[in-house]
mmCIF file of C-alpha atoms in Angstrom:
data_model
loop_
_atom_site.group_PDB
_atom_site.id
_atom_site.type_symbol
_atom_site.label_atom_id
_atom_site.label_comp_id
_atom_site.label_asym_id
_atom_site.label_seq_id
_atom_site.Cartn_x
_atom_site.Cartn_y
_atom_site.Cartn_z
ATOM 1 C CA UNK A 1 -24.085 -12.500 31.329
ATOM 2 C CA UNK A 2 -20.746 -10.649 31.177
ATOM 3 C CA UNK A 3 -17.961 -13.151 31.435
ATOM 4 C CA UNK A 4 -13.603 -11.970 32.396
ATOM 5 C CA UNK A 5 -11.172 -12.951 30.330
ATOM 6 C CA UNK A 6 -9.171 -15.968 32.639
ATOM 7 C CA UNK A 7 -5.621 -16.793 32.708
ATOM 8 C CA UNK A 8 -5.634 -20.034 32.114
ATOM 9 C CA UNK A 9 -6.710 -21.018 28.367
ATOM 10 C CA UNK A 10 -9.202 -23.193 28.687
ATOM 11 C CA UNK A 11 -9.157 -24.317 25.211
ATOM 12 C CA UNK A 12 -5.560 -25.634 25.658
ATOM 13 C CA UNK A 13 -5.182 -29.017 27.618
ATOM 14 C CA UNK A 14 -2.096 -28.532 29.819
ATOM 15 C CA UNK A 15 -0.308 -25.712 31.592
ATOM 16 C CA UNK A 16 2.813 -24.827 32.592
ATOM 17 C CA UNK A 17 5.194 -22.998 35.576
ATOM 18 C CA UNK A 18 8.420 -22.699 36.226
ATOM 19 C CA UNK A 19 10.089 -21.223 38.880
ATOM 20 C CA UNK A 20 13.735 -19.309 38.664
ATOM 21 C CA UNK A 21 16.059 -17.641 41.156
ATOM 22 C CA UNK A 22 17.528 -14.870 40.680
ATOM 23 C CA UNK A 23 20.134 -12.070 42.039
ATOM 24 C CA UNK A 24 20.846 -8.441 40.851
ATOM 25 C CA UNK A 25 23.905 -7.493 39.464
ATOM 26 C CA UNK A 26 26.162 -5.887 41.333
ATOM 27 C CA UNK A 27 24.694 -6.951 44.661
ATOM 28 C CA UNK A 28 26.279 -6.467 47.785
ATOM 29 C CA UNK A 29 26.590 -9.155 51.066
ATOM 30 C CA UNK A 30 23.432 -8.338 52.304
ATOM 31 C CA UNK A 31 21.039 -8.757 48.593
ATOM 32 C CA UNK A 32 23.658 -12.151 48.347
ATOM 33 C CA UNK A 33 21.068 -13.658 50.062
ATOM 34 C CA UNK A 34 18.172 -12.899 48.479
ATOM 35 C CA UNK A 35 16.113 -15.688 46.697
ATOM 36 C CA UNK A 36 14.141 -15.235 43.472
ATOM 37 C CA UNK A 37 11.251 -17.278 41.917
ATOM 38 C CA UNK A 38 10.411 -17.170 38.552
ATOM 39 C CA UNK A 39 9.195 -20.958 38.065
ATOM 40 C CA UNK A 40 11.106 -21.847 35.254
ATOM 41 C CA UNK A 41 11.361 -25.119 34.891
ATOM 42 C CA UNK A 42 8.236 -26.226 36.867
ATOM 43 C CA UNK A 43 5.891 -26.870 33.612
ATOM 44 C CA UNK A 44 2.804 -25.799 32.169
ATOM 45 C CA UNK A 45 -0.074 -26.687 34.730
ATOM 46 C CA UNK A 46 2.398 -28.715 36.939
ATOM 47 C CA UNK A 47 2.211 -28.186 40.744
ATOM 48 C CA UNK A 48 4.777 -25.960 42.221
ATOM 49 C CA UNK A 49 4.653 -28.367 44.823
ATOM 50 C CA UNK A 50 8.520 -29.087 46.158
ATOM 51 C CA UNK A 51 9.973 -27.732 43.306
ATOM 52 C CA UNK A 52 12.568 -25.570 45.560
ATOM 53 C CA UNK A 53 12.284 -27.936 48.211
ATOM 54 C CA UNK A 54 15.553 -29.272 47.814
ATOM 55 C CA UNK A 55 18.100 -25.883 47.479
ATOM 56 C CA UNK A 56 15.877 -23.497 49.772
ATOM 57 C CA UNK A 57 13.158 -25.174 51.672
ATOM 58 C CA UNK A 58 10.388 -23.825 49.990
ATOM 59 C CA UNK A 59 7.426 -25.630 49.319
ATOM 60 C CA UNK A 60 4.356 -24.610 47.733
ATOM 61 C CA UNK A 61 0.390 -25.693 48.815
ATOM 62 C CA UNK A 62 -0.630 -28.477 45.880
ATOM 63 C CA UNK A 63 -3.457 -25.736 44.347
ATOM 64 C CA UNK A 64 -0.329 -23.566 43.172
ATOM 65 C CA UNK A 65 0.524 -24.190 39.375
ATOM 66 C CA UNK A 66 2.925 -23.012 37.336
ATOM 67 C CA UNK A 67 1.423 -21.282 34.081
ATOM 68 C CA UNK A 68 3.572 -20.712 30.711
ATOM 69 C CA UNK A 69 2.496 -18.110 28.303
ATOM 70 C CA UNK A 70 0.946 -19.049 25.540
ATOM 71 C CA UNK A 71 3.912 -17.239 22.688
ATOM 72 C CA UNK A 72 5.606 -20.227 24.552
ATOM 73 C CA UNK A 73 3.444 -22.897 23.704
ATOM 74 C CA UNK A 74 1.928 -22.908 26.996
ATOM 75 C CA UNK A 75 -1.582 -22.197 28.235
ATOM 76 C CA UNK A 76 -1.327 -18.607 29.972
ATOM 77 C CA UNK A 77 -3.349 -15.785 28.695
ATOM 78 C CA UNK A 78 -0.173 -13.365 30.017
ATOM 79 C CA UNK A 79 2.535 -11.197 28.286
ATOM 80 C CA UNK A 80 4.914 -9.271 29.841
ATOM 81 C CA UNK A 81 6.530 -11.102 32.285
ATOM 82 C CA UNK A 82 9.520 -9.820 34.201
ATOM 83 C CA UNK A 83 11.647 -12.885 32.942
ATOM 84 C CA UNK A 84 11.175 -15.924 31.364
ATOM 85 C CA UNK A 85 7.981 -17.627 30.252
ATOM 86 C CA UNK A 86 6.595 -18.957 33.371
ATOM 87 C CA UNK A 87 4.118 -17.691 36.482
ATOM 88 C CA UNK A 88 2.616 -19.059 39.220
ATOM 89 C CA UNK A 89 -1.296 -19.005 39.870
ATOM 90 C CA UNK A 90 -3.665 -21.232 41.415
ATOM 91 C CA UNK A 91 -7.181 -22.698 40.179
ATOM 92 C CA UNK A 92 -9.046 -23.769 43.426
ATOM 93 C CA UNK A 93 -9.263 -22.636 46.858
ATOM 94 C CA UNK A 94 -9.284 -19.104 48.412
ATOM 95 C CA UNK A 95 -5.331 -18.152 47.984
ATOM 96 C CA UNK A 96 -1.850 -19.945 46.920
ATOM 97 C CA UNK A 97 0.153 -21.229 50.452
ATOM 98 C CA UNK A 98 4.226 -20.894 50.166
ATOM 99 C CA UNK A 99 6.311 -22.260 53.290
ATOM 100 C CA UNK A 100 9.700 -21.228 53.943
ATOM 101 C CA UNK A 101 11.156 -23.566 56.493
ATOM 102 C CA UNK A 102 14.135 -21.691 57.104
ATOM 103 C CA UNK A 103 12.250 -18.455 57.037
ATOM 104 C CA UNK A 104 12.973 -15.121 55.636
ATOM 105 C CA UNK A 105 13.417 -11.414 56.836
ATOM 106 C CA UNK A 106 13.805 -8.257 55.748
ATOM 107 C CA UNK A 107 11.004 -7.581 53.195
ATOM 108 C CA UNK A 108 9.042 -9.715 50.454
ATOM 109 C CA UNK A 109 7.754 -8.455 46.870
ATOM 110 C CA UNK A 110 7.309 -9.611 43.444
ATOM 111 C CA UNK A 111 5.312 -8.920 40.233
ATOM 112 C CA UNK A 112 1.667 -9.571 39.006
ATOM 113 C CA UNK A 113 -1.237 -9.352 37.110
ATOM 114 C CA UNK A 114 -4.780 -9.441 37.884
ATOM 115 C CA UNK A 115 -6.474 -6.906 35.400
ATOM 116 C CA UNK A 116 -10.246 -7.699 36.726
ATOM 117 C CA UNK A 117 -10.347 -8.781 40.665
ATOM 118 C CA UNK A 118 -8.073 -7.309 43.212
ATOM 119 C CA UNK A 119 -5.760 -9.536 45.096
ATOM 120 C CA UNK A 120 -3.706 -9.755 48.307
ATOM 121 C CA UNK A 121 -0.562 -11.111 50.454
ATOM 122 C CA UNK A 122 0.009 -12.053 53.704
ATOM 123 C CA UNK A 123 3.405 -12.565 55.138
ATOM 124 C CA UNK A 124 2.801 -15.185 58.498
ATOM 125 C CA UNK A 125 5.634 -16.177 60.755
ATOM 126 C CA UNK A 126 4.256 -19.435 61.263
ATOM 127 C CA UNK A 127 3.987 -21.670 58.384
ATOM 128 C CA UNK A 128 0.557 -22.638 56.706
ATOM 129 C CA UNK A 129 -0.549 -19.300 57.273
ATOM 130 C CA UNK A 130 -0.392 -18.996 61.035
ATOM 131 C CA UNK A 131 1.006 -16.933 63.852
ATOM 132 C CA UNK A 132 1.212 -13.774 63.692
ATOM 133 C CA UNK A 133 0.500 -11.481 60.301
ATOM 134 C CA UNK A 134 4.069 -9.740 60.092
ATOM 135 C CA UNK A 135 2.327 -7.514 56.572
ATOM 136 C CA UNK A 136 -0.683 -7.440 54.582
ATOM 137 C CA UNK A 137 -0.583 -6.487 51.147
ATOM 138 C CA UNK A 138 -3.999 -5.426 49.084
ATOM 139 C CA UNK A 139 -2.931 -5.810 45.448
ATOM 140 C CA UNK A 140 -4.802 -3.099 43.137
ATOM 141 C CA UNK A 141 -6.059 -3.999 39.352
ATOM 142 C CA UNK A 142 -3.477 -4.190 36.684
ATOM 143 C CA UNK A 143 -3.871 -2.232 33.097
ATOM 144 C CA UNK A 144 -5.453 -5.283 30.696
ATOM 145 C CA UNK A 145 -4.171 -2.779 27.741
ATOM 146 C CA UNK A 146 -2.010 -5.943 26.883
ATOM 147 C CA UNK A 147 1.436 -4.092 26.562
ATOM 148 C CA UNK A 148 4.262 -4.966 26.177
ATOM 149 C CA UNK A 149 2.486 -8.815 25.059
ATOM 150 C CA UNK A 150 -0.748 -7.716 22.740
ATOM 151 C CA UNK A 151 -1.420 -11.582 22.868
ATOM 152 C CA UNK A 152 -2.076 -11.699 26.359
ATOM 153 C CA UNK A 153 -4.713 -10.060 28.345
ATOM 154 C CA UNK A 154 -3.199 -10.303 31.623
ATOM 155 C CA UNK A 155 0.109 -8.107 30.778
ATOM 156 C CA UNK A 156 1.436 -5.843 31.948
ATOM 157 C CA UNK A 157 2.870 -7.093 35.410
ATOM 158 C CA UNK A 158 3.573 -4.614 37.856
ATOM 159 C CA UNK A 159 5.853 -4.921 40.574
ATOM 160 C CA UNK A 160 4.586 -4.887 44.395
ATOM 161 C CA UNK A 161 6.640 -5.670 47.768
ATOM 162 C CA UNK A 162 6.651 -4.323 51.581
ATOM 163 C CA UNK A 163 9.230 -4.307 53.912
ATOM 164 C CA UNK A 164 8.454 -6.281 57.339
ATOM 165 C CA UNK A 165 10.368 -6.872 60.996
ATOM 166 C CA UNK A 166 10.355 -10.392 62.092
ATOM 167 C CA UNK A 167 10.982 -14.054 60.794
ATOM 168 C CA UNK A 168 8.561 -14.993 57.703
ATOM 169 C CA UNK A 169 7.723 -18.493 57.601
ATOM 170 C CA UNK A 170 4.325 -18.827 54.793
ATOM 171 C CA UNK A 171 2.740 -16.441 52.218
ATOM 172 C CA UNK A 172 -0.806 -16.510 51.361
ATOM 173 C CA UNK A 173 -1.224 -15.024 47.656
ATOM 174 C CA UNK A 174 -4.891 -14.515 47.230
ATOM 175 C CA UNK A 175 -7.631 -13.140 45.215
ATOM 176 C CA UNK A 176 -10.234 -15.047 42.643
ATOM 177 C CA UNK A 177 -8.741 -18.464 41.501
ATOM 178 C CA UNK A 178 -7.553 -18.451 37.560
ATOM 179 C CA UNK A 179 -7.447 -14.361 37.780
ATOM 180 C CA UNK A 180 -4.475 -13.675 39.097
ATOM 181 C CA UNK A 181 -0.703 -14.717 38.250
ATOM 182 C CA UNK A 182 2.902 -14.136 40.256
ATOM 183 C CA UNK A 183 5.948 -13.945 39.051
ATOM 184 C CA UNK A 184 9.925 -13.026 40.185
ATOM 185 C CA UNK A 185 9.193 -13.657 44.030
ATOM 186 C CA UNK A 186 11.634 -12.537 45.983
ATOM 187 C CA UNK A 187 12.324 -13.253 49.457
ATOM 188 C CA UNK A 188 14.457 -11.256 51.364
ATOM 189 C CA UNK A 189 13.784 -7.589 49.607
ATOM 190 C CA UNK A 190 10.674 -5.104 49.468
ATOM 191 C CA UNK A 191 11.952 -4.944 45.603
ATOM 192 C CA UNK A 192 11.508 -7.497 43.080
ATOM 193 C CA UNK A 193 14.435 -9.024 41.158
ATOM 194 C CA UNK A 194 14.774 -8.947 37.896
ATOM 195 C CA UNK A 195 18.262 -10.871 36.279
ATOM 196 C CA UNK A 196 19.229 -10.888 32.811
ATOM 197 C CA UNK A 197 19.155 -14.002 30.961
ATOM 198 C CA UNK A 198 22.518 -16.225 31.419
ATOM 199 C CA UNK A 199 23.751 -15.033 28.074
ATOM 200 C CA UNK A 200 23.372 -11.324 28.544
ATOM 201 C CA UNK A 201 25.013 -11.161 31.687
ATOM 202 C CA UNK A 202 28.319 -12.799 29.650
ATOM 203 C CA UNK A 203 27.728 -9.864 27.333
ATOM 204 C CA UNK A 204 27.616 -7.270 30.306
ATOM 205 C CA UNK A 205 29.590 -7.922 32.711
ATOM 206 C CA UNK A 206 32.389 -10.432 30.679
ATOM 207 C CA UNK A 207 33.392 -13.730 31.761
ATOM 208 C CA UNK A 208 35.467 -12.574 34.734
ATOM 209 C CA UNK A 209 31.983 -11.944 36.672
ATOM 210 C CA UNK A 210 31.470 -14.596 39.248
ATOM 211 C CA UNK A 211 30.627 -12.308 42.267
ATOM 212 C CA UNK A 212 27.379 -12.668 40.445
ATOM 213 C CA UNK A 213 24.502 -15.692 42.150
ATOM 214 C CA UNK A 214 22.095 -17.079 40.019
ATOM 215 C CA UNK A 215 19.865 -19.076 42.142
ATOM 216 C CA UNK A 216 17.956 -20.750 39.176
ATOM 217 C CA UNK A 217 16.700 -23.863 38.012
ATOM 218 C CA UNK A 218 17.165 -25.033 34.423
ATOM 219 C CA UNK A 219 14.587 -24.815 31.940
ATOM 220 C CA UNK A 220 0.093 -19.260 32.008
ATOM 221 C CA UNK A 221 -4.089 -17.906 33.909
ATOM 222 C CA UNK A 222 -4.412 -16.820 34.333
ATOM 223 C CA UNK A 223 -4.919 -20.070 31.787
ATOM 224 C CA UNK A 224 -7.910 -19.228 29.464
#
């Protein structure tokens, strides 16, 4: 029987995620209010749960886990993330639910990996998944050639995002449970954003830079 390669390292008892915030550099009014998640912070195999409840009203269904890579002592059989150490997956259940009480417009996108089953997204303006389907996204297979991370099988991620009319409310992110991992979602643009680490944007743009918005919490499988 041919068995995939999972995300989630089985052989490892916990898990983490984390989930961070982020805005581009140089961003006008409009991308000022554009949210990132990169689930730093969350914890290896911790529910996502209300982690953003509190600064944006986001709030994640409890099968959604956050899922550190394994160069970071986590469990997560991924390398290349777009920042960070930390993804989102789930392990049970037909799809990841995110709510967004306050909703979101404009577009939606982030990066992933899923190197052996396909995956999807749908953007609902109801929350929980209902109302009316504003965009459906079909997520094709990622390269498993494990660059830029030869340690993990589910690298690279590839970025992925639509643009959508209407008021967003919940996102299903779906596909086979422990095959697929998120990362960098961003609400509010059809492209994913990435931000340099605290310390490199010093270095780039000096210490007089404080148009800049980092929307991040302090400081994976596809767990195999």
């Amino acid at each position: 029987m041919t068995t995939i390669n999972v995300l989630k390292k089985l052989s490892m008892a916990t898990a983490g995620a984390a989930v961070m915030a982020l805005t581009t550099v140089g961003m006008n009014q409009a991308e000022a209010s554009t949210i990132v998640l990169d689930f730093e912070g969350v914890g290896n195999l911790n529910p996502v749960g209300d982690f953003y409840n509190d600064d944006y009203g986001i709030t994640f269904s409890p099968n959604t886990l956050g899922l550190v890579d394994s160069d970071a002592g986590g469990s997560g059989n991924f390398g290349g993330e777009p920042s960070g150490d930390t993804g989102a997956f789930f392990l049970g259940g037909g799809a990841a639910v995110m709510n967004v009480a306050n909703g979101f417009t404009d577009g939606f996108s982030f990066f992933y990996s899923s190197p052996f089953i396909p995956g999807f997204v749908n953007v609902y303006d109801g929350l929980n998944g209902t109302g009316n389907l504003l965009t459906s996204l079909s997520l094709p297979l990622t390269p498993r050639n494990g660059a830029p991370d030869p340690t993990g099988v589910f690298s690279p991620f590839l970025p992925f995002g639509a643009s959508f009319s209407g008021v967003a409310k919940s996102v299903d992110f779906g596909g086979a449970a422990n095959a697929i991992v998120f990362d960098n979602i961003t609400l509010g643009s059809a492209t994913p954003v990435v931000v340099p680490e605290p310390a490199s944007l010093i270095g780039i743009l000096g210490l007089g830079a404080f148009g800049v918005t980092t929307l991040r919490k302090r400081k994976s499988t596809v767990k195999s």
